[in-house]
mmCIF file of C-alpha atoms and ligand atoms in Angstrom:
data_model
loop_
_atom_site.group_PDB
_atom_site.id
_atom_site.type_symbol
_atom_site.label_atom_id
_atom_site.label_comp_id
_atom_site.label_asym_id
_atom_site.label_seq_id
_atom_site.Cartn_x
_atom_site.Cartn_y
_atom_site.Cartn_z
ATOM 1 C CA UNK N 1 -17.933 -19.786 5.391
ATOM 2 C CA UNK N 2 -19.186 -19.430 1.839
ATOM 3 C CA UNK N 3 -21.692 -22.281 2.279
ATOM 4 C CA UNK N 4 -23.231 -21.242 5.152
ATOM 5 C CA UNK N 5 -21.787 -23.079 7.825
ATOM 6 C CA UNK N 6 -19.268 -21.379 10.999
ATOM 7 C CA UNK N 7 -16.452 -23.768 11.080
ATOM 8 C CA UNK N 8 -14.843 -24.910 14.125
ATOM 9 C CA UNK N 9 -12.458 -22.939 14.269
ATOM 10 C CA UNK N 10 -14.662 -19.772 13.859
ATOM 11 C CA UNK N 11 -16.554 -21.381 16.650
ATOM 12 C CA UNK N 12 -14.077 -21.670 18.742
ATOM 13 C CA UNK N 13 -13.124 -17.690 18.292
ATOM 14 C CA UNK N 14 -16.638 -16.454 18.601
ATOM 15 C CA UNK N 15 -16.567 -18.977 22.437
ATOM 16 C CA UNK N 16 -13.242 -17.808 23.701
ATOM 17 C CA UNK N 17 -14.725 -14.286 23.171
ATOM 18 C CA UNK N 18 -18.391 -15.494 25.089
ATOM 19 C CA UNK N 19 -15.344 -16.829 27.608
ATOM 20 C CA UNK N 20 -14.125 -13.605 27.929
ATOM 21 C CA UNK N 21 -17.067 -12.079 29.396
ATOM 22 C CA UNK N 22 -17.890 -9.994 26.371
ATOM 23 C CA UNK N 23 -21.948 -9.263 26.700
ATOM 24 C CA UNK N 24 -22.777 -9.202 23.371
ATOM 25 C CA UNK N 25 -20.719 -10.894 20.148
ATOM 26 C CA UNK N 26 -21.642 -9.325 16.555
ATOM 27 C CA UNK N 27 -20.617 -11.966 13.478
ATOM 28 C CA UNK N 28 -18.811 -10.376 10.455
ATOM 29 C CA UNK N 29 -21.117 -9.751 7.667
ATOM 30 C CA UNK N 30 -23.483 -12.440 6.448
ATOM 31 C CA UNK N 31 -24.477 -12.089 3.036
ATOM 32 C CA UNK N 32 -27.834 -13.194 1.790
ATOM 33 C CA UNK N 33 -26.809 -14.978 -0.759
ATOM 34 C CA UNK N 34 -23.631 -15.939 -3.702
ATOM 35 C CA UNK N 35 -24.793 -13.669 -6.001
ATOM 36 C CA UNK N 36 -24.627 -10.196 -3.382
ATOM 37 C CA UNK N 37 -21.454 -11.766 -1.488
ATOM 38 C CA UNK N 38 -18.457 -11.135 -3.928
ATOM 39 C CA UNK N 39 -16.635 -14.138 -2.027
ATOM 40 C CA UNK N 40 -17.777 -13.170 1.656
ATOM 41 C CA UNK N 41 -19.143 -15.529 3.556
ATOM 42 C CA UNK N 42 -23.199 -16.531 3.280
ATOM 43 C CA UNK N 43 -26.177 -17.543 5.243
ATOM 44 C CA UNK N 44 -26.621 -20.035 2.155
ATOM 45 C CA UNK N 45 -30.215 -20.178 2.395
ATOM 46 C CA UNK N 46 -30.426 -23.398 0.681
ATOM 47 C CA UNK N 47 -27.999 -25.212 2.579
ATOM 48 C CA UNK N 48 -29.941 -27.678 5.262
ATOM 49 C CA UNK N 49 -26.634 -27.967 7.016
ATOM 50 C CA UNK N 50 -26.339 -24.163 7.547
ATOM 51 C CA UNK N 51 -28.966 -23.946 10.670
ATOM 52 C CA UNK N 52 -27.506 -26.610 12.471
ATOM 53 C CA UNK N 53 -24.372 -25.318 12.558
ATOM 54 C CA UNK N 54 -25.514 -21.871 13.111
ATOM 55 C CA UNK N 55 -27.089 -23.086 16.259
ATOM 56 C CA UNK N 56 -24.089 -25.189 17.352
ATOM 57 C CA UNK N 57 -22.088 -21.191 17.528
ATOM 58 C CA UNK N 58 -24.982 -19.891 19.343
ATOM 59 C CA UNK N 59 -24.988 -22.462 21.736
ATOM 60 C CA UNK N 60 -21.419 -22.704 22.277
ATOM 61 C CA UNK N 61 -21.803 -18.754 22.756
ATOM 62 C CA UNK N 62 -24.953 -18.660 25.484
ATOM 63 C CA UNK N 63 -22.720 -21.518 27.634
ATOM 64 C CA UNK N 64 -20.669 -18.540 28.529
ATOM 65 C CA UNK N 65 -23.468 -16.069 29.166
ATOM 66 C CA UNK N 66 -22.983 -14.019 25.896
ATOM 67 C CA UNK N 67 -25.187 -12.596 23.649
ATOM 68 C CA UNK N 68 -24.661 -13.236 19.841
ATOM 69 C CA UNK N 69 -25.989 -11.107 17.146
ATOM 70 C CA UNK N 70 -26.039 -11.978 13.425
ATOM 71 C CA UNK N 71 -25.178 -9.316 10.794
ATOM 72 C CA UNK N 72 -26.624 -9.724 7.579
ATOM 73 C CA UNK N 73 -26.353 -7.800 4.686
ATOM 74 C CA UNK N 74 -27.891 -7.745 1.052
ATOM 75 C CA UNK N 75 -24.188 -6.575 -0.739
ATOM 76 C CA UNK N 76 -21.471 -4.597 -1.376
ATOM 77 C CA UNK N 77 -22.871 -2.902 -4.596
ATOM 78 C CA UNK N 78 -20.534 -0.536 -6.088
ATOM 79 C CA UNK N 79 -17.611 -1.204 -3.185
ATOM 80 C CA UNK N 80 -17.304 -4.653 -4.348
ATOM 81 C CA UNK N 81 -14.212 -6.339 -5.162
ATOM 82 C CA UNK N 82 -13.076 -6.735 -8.813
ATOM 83 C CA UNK N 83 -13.255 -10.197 -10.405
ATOM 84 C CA UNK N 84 -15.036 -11.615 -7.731
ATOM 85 C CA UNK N 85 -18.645 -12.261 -8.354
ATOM 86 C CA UNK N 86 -20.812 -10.998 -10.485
ATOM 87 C CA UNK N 87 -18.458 -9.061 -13.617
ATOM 88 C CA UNK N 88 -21.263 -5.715 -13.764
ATOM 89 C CA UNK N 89 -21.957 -5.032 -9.587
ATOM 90 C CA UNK N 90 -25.157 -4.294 -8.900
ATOM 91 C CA UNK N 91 -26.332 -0.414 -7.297
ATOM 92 C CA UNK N 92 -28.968 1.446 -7.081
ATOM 93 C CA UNK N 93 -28.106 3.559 -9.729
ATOM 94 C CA UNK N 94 -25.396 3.443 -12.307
ATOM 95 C CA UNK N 95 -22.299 4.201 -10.324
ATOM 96 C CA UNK N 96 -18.769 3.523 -11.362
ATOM 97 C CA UNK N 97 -17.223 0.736 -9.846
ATOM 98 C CA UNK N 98 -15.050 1.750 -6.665
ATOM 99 C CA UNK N 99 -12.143 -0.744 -7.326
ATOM 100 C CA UNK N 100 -12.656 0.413 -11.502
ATOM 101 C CA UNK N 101 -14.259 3.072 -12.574
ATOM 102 C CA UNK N 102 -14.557 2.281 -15.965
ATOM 103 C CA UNK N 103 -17.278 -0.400 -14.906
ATOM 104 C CA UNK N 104 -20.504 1.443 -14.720
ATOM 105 C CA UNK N 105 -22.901 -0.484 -11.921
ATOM 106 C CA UNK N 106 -26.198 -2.165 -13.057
ATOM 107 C CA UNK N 107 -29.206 -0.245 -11.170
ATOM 108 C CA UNK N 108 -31.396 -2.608 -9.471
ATOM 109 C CA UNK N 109 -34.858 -3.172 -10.708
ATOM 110 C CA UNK N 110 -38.135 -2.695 -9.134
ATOM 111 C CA UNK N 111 -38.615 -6.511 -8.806
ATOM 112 C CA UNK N 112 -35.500 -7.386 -7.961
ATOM 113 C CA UNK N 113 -35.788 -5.275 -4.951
ATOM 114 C CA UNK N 114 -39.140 -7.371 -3.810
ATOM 115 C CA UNK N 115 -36.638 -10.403 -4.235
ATOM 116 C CA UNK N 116 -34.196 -8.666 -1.652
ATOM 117 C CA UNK N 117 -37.308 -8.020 0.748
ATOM 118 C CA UNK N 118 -38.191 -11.547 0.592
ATOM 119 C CA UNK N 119 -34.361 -13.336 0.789
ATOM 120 C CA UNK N 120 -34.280 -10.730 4.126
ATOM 121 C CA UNK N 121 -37.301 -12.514 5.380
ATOM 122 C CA UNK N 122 -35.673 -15.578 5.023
ATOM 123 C CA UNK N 123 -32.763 -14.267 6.593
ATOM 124 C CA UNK N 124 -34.862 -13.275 9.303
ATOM 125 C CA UNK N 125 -36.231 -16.599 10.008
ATOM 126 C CA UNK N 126 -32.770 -18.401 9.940
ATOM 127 C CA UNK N 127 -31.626 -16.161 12.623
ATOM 128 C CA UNK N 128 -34.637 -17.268 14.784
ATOM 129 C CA UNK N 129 -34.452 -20.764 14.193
ATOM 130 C CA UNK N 130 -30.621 -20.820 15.350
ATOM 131 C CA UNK N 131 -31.242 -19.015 18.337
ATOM 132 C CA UNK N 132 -29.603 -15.894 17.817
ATOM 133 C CA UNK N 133 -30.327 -12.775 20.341
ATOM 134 C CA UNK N 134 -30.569 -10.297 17.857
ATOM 135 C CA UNK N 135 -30.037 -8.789 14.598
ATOM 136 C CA UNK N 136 -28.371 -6.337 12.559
ATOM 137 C CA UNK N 137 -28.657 -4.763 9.169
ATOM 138 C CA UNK N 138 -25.221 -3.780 7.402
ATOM 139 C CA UNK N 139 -26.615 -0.364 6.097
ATOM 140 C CA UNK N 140 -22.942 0.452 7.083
ATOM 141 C CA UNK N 141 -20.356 2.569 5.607
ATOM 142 C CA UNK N 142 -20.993 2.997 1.377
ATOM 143 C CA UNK N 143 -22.207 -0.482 0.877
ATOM 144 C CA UNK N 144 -25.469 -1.488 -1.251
ATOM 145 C CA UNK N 145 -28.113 -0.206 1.360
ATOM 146 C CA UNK N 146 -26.044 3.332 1.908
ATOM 147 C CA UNK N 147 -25.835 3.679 -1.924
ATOM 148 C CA UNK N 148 -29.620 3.547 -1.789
ATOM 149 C CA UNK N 149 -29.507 6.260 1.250
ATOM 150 C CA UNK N 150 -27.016 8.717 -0.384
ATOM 151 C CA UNK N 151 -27.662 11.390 -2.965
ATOM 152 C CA UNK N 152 -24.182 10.853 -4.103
ATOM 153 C CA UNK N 153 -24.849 7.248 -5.081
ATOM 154 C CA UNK N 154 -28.598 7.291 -5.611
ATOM 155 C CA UNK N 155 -30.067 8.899 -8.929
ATOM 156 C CA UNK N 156 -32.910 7.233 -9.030
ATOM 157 C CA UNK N 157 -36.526 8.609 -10.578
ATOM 158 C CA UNK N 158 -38.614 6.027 -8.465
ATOM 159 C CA UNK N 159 -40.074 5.722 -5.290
ATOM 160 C CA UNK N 160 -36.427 4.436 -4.066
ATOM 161 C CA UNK N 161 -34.937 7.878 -4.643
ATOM 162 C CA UNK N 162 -35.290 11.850 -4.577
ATOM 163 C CA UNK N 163 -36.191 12.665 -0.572
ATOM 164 C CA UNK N 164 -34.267 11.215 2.179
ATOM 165 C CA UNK N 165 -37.922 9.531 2.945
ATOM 166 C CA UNK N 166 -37.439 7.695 -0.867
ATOM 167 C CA UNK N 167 -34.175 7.197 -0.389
ATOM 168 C CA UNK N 168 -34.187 5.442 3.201
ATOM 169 C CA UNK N 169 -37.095 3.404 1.942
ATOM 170 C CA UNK N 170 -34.819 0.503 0.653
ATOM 171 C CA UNK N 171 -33.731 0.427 3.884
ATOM 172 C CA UNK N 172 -37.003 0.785 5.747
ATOM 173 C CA UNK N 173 -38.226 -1.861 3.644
ATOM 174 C CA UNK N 174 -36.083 -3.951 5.275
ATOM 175 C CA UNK N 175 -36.432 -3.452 8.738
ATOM 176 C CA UNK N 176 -40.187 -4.330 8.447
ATOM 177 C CA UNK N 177 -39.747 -7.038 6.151
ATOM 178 C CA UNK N 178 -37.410 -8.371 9.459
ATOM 179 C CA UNK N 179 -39.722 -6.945 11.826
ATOM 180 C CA UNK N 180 -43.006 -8.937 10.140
ATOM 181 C CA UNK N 181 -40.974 -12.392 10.568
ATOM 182 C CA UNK N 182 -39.239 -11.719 14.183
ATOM 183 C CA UNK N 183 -42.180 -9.941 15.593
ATOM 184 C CA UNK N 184 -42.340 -7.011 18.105
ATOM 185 C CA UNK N 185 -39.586 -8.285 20.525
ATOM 186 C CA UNK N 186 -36.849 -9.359 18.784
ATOM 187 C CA UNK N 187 -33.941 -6.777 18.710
ATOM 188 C CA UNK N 188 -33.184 -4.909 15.421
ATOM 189 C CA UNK N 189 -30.018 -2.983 14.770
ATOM 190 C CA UNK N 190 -29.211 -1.149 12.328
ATOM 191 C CA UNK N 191 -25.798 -0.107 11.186
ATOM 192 C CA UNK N 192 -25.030 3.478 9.556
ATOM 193 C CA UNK N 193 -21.958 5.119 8.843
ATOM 194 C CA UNK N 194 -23.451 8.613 9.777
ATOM 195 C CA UNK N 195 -20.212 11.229 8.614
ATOM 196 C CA UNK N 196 -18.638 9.909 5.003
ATOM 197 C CA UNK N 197 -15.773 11.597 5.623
ATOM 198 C CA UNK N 198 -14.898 13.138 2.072
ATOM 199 C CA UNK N 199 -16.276 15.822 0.460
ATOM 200 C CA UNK N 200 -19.519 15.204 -1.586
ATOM 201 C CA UNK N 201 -20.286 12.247 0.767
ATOM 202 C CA UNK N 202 -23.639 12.176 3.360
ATOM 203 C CA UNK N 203 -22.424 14.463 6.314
ATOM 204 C CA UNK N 204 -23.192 14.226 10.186
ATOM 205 C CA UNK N 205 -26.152 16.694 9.857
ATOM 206 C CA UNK N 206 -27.742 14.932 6.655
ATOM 207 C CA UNK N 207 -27.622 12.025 8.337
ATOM 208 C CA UNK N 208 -30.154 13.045 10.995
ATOM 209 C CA UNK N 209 -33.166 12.849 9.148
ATOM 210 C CA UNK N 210 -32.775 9.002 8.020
ATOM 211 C CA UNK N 211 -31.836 7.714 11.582
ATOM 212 C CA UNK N 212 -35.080 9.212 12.360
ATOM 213 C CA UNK N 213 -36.821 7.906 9.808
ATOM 214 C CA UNK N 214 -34.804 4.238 10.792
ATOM 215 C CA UNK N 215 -36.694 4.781 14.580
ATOM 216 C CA UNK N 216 -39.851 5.444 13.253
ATOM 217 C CA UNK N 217 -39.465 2.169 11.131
ATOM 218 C CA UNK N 218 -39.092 0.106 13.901
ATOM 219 C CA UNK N 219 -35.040 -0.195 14.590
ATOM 220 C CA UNK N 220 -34.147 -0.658 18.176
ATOM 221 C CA UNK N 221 -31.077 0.343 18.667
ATOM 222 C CA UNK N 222 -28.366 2.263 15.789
ATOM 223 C CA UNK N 223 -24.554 1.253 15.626
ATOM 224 C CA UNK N 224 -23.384 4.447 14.173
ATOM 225 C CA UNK N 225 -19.540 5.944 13.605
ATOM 226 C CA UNK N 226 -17.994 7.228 10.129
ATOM 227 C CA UNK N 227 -16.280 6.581 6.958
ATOM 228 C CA UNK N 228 -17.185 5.105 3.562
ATOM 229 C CA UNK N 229 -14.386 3.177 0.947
ATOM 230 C CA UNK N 230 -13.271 7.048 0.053
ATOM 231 C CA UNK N 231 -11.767 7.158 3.469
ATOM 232 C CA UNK N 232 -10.988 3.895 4.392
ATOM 233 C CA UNK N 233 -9.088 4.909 7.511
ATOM 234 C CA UNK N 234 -12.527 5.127 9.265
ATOM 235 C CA UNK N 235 -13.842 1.433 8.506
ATOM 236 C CA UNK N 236 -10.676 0.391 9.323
ATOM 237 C CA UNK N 237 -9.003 2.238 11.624
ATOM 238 C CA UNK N 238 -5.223 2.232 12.254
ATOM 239 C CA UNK N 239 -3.769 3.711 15.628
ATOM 240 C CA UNK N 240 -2.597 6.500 13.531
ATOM 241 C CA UNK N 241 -6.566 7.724 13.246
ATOM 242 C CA UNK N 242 -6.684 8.127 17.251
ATOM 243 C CA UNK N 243 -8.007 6.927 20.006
ATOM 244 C CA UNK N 244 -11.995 6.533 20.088
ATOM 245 C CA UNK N 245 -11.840 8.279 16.346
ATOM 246 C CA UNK N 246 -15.975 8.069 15.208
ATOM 247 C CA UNK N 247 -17.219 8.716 18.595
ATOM 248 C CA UNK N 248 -17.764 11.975 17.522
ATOM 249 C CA UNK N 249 -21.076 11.493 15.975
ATOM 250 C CA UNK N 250 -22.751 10.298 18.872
ATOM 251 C CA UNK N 251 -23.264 13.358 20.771
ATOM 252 C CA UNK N 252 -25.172 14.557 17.608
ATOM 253 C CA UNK N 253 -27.058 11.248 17.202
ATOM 254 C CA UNK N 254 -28.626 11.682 20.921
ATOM 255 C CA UNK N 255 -30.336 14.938 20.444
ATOM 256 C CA UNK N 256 -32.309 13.180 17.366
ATOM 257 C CA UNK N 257 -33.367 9.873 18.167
ATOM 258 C CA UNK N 258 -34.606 7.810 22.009
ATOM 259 C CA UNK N 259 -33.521 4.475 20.764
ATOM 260 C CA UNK N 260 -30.025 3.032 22.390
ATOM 261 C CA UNK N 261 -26.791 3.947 20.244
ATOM 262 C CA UNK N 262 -23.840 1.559 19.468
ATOM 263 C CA UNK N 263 -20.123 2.906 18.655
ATOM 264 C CA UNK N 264 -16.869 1.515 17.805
ATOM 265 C CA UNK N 265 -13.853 2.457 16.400
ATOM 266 C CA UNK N 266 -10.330 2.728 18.629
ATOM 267 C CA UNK N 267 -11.926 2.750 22.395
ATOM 268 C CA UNK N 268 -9.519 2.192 24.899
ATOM 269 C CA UNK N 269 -11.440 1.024 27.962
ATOM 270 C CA UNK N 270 -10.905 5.026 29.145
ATOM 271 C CA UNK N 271 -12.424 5.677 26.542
ATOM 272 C CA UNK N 272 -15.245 3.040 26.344
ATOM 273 C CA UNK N 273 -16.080 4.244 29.740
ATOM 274 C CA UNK N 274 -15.726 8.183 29.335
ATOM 275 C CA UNK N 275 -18.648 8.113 26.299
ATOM 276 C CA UNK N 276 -20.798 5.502 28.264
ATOM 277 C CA UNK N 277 -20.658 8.115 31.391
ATOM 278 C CA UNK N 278 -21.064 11.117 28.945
ATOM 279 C CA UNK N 279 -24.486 9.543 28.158
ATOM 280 C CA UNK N 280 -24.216 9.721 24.486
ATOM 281 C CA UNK N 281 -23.674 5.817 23.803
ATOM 282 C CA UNK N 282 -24.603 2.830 25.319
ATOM 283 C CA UNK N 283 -22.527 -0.213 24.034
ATOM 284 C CA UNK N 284 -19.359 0.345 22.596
ATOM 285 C CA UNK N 285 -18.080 -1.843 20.513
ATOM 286 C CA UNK N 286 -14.279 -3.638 20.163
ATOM 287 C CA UNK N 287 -12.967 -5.530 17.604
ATOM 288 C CA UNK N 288 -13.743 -6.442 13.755
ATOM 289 C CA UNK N 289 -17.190 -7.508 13.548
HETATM 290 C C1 FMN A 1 -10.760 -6.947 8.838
HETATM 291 C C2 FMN A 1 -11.996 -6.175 9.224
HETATM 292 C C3 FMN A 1 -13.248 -6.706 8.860
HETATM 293 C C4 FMN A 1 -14.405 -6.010 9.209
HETATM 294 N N1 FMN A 1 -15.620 -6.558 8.872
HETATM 295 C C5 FMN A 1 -16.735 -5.925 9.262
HETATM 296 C C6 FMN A 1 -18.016 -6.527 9.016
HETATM 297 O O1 FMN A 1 -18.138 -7.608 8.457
HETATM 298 N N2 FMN A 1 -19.112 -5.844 9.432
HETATM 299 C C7 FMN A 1 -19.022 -4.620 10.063
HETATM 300 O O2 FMN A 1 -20.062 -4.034 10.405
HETATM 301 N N3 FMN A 1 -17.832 -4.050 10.323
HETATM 302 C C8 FMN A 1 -16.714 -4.667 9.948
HETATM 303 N N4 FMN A 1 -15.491 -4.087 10.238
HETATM 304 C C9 FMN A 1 -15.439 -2.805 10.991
HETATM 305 C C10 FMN A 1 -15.376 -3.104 12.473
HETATM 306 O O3 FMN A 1 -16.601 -3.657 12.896
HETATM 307 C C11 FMN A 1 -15.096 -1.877 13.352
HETATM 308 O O4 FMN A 1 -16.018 -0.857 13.065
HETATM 309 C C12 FMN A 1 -13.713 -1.341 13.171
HETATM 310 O O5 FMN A 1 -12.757 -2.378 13.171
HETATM 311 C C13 FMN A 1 -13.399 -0.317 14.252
HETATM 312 O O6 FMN A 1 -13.455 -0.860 15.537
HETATM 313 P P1 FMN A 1 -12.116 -1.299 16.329
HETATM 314 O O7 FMN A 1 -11.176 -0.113 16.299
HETATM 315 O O8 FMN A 1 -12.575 -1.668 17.701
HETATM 316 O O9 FMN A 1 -11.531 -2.477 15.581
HETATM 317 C C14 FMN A 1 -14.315 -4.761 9.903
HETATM 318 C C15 FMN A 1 -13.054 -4.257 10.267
HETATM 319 C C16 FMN A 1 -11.900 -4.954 9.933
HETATM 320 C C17 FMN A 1 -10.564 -4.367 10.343
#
């Protein structure tokens, strides 16, 4: 919910899930704050009652034997939804708008990205005072922290753009900032559309180098499959996109990086069990996170 707290209802889904036997729950993005969430729910920061009830789902969660993961991410940037939030989204450079064009997106400043660092840190430590098992970074599919990692979004002159190195950074800065607060053990993952799926977007092979540079940051584990908001199909697939549709990019994904791989996207359990036994993926994922 937008002020921070899971209501009971949302409870209740996350334990008849834990109920299920399912070994590890993911939330649904949690934004860091109002300003980045266009309307999406937040960790609300500020709000004492937020931890409390945070704990309360991750309770009701480990009485089953689950594991629960929070997602948190820093925004939607340039995918964000019109009239919601902020009027001018916010990007790393200035792109148009998704949802209208015509709106040209305000590039973040230098500063501004320390602020991001530091709201992550805090992020960081709300997750460990409610208990959760793990975390994960929303780098996913065309949202604020891929429109730092793609050419096609990122112009930028600055240390936060021009190699893949500069232009992962945003999102390496990240994972340490997290990494300082939860310390060596806790479990970092890190989601990344790897294949955009239109032409002029970040393909399977130019994705190689930054999940490599993601390891070497510290990540423990990627959830990787396709698609960005210029093919929407992928991020949400219908049955019409096929049966386990983005587990594609895994096979590719193993011959670059050690560190345990995630996928979702249309698994049957056939086919849940046919990519687990092909070696290239090691959870697979069901269900809108
Ligand atoms: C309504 C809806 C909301 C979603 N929200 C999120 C989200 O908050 N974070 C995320 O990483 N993925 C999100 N996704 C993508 C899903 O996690 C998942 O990748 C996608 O649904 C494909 O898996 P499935 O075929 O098992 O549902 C969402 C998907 C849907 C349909």
């Amino acid at each position: 919910m937008q002020d921070g707290t899971e209501s009971e209802e949302g409870i209740r889904y996350y334990e008849e899930r834990a109920k299920g036997g399912v070994g590890l729950i993911k939330t649904g993005a949690m934004f860091l704050d109002e300003k980045t969430a266009q309307g999406g729910p937040t960790l609300a920061l500020h709000n004492t009652r937020a931890i409390p009830k945070a704990t309360v789902l991750v309770e009701r969660v480990h009485r089953w034997g689950s594991k629960i993961c929070l997602q948190i991410s820093c925004g939607t940037g340039r995918n964000g939804m019109p009239n919601i939030g902020e009027r001018v989204p916010i990007s790393s450079s200035a792109n148009p708008s998704f949802y209208d064009p015509e709106t040209l997106c305000r590039p973040l400043e230098t500063e501004e990205i320390k602020e991001i660092m530091k709201d992550f840190e805090a992020g960081a430590q709300y997750a460990l005072n409610a208990g959760f098992d793990a975390l994960e970074i929303h780098g996913h599919a065309g949202y604020l922290i891929d429109q730092f990692i793609s050419p096609q979004w990122n112009q930028r002159t600055d240390e936060y753009g021009g190699s893949w190195e500069n232009r992962t950074r945003f999102a390496t800065e990240i994972v340490e900032a997290i990494r300082g607060v939860v310390g060596p053990d806790f479990p970092i993952i890190f989601r990344i559309s790897l294949d955009h799926m239109y032409q002029g977007g970040r393909t399977l092979e130019d994705s190689m180098p930054i999940i490599q540079l993601l390891e070497k940051a510290g990540v423990d584990a990627l959830d990787i499959d396709s698609g960005s908001y210029e093919s929407m199909d992928y991020i949400f697939p219908t049955r019409y996109t096929g049966e386990a549709c983005m587990a594609y990019v895994c096979e590719e994904a193993r011959k670059h990086v050690n560190i345990p791989l995630l996928n979702a996207g249309n698994h049957s359990m056939e086919t849940a069990v046919d990519l687990l036994e092909s070696g290239n993926a090691d959870i697979i994922s069901f269900g809108a996170n």
